[in-house]
Short mmCIF file of C-alpha atoms in Angstrom, two decimals:
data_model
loop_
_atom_site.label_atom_id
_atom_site.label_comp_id
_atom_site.label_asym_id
_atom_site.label_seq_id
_atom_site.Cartn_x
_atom_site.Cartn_y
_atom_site.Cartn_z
CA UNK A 538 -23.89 -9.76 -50.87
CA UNK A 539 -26.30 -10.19 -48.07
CA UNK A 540 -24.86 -8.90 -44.35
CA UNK A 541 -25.98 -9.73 -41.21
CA UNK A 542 -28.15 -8.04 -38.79
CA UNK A 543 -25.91 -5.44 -36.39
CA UNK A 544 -26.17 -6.13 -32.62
CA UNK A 545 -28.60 -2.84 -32.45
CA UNK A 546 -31.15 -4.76 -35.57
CA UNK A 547 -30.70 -8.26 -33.49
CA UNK A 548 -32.10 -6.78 -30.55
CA UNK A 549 -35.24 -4.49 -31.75
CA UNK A 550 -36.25 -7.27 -33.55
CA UNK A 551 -35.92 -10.08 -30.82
CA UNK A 552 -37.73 -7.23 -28.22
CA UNK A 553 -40.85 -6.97 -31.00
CA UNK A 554 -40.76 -10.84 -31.36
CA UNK A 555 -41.28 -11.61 -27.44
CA UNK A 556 -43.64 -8.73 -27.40
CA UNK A 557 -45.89 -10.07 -29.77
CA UNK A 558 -45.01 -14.12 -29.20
CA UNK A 559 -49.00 -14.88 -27.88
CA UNK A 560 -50.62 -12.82 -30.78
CA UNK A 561 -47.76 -13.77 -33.62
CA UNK A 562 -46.08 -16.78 -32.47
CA UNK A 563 -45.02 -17.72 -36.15
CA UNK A 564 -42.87 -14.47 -36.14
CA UNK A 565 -39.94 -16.10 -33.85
CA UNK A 566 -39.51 -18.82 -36.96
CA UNK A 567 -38.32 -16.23 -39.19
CA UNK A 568 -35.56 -15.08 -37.04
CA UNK A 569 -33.21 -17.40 -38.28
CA UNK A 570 -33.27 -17.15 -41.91
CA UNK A 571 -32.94 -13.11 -42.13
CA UNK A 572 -30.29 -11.14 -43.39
CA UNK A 573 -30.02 -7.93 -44.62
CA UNK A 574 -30.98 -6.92 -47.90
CA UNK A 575 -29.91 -3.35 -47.41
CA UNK A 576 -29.71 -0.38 -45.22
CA UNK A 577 -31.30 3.27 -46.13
CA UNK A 578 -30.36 5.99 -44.16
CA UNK A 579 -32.96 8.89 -44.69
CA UNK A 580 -31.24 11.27 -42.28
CA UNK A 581 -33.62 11.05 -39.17
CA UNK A 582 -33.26 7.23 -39.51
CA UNK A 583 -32.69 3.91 -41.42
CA UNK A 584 -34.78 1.67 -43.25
CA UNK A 585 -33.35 -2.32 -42.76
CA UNK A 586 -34.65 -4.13 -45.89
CA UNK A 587 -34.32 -8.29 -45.56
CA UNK A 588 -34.00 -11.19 -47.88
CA UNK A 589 -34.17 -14.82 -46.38
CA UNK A 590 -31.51 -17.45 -46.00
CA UNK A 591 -32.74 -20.88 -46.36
CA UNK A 592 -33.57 -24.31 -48.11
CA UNK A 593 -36.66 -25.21 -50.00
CA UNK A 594 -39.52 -26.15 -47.69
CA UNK A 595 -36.82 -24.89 -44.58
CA UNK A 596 -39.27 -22.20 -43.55
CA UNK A 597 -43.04 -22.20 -44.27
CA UNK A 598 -44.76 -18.79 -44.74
CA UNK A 599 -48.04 -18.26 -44.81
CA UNK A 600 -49.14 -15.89 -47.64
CA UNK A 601 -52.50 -15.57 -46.48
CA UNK A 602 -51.10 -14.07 -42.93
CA UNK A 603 -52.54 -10.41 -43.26
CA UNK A 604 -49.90 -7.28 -43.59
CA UNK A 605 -48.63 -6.23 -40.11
CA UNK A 606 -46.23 -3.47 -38.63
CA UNK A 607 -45.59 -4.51 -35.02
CA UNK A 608 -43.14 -3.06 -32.22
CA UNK A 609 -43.00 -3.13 -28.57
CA UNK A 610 -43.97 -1.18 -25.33
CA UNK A 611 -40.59 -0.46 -24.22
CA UNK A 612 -38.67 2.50 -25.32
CA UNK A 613 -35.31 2.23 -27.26
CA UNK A 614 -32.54 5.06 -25.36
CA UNK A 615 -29.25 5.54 -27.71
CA UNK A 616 -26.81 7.09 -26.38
CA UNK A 617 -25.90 9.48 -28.84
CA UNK A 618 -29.76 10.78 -29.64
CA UNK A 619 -31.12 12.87 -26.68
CA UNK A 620 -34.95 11.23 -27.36
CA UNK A 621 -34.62 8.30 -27.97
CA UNK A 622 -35.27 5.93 -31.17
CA UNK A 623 -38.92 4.78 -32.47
CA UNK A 624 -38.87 1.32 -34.13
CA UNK A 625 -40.96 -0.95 -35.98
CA UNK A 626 -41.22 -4.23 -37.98
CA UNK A 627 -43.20 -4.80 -41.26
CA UNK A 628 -44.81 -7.92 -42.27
CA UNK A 629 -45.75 -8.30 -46.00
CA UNK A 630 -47.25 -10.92 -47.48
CA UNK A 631 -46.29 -13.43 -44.10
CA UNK A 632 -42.86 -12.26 -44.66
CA UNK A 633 -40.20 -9.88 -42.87
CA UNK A 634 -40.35 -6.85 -45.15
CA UNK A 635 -38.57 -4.12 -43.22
CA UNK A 636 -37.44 -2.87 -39.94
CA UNK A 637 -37.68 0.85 -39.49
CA UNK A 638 -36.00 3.19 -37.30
CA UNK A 639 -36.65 6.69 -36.75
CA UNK A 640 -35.48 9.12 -34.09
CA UNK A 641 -37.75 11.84 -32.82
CA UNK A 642 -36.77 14.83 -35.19
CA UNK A 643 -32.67 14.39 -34.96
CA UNK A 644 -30.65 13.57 -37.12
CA UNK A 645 -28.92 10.07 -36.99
CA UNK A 646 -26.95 8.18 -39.58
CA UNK A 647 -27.37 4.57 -37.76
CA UNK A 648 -24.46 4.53 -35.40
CA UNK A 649 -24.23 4.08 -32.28
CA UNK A 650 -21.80 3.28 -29.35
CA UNK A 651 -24.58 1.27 -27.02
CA UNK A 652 -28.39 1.50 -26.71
CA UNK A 653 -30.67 0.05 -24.11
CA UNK A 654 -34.24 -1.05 -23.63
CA UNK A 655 -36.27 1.32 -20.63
CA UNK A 656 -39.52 0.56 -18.99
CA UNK A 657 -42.47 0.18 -21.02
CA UNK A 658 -43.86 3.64 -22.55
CA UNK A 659 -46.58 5.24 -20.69
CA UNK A 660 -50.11 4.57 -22.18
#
């Protein structure tokens, strides 16, 4: 059965897309079509594996787009982890392979009550 993306998976993914929209405009395409293959928790954070939704010829992909993991400046606050949450997107093959998230050594099982976007991280 493939789920779709939680509020929290909508939102780190949408932040990385505008992010990198000059650089990777063809990412904002794929939005769309993803769903959730599954969810691994590893104990410190959660692996999102996808699958695509769509019709024949619906969404082009370009298999000769290089492998990429992309995220954002900004850092992700949740309010139950006292540093915050690291996150970033995988592109295999042209494809959305996996969105990771990982805290900064706590432990976190994927919930959350509300989470917000802060300033962009210092260089």
């Amino acid at each position: 059965m493939k789920k779709d993306l939680n509020l929290l998976e909508q939102a780190i993914i949408s932040e990385i897309v505008n992010f990198n929209k000059k650089k990777y405009p063809f990412i904002k395409n794929h939005v769309p079509f993803l769903k959730v293959k599954s969810r691994e928790s590893t104990g410190v954070g959660v692996y999102i594996n996808f699958n695509y939704v769509h019709k024949k010829g619906e969404l082009l992909i370009d298999k000769n787009q290089n492998d990429i993991v992309l995220s954002s400046d900004k850092d992700l606050k949740i309010n139950i982890l006292k540093f915050g949450l690291n996150y970033e997107l995988v592109i295999i093959n042209g494809k959305f392979n996996f969105l990771e998230l990982v805290t900064n050594g706590e432990s976190w099982d994927g919930n959350y009550d509300f989470f917000k976007f802060d300033a962009p991280r210092p260089a």
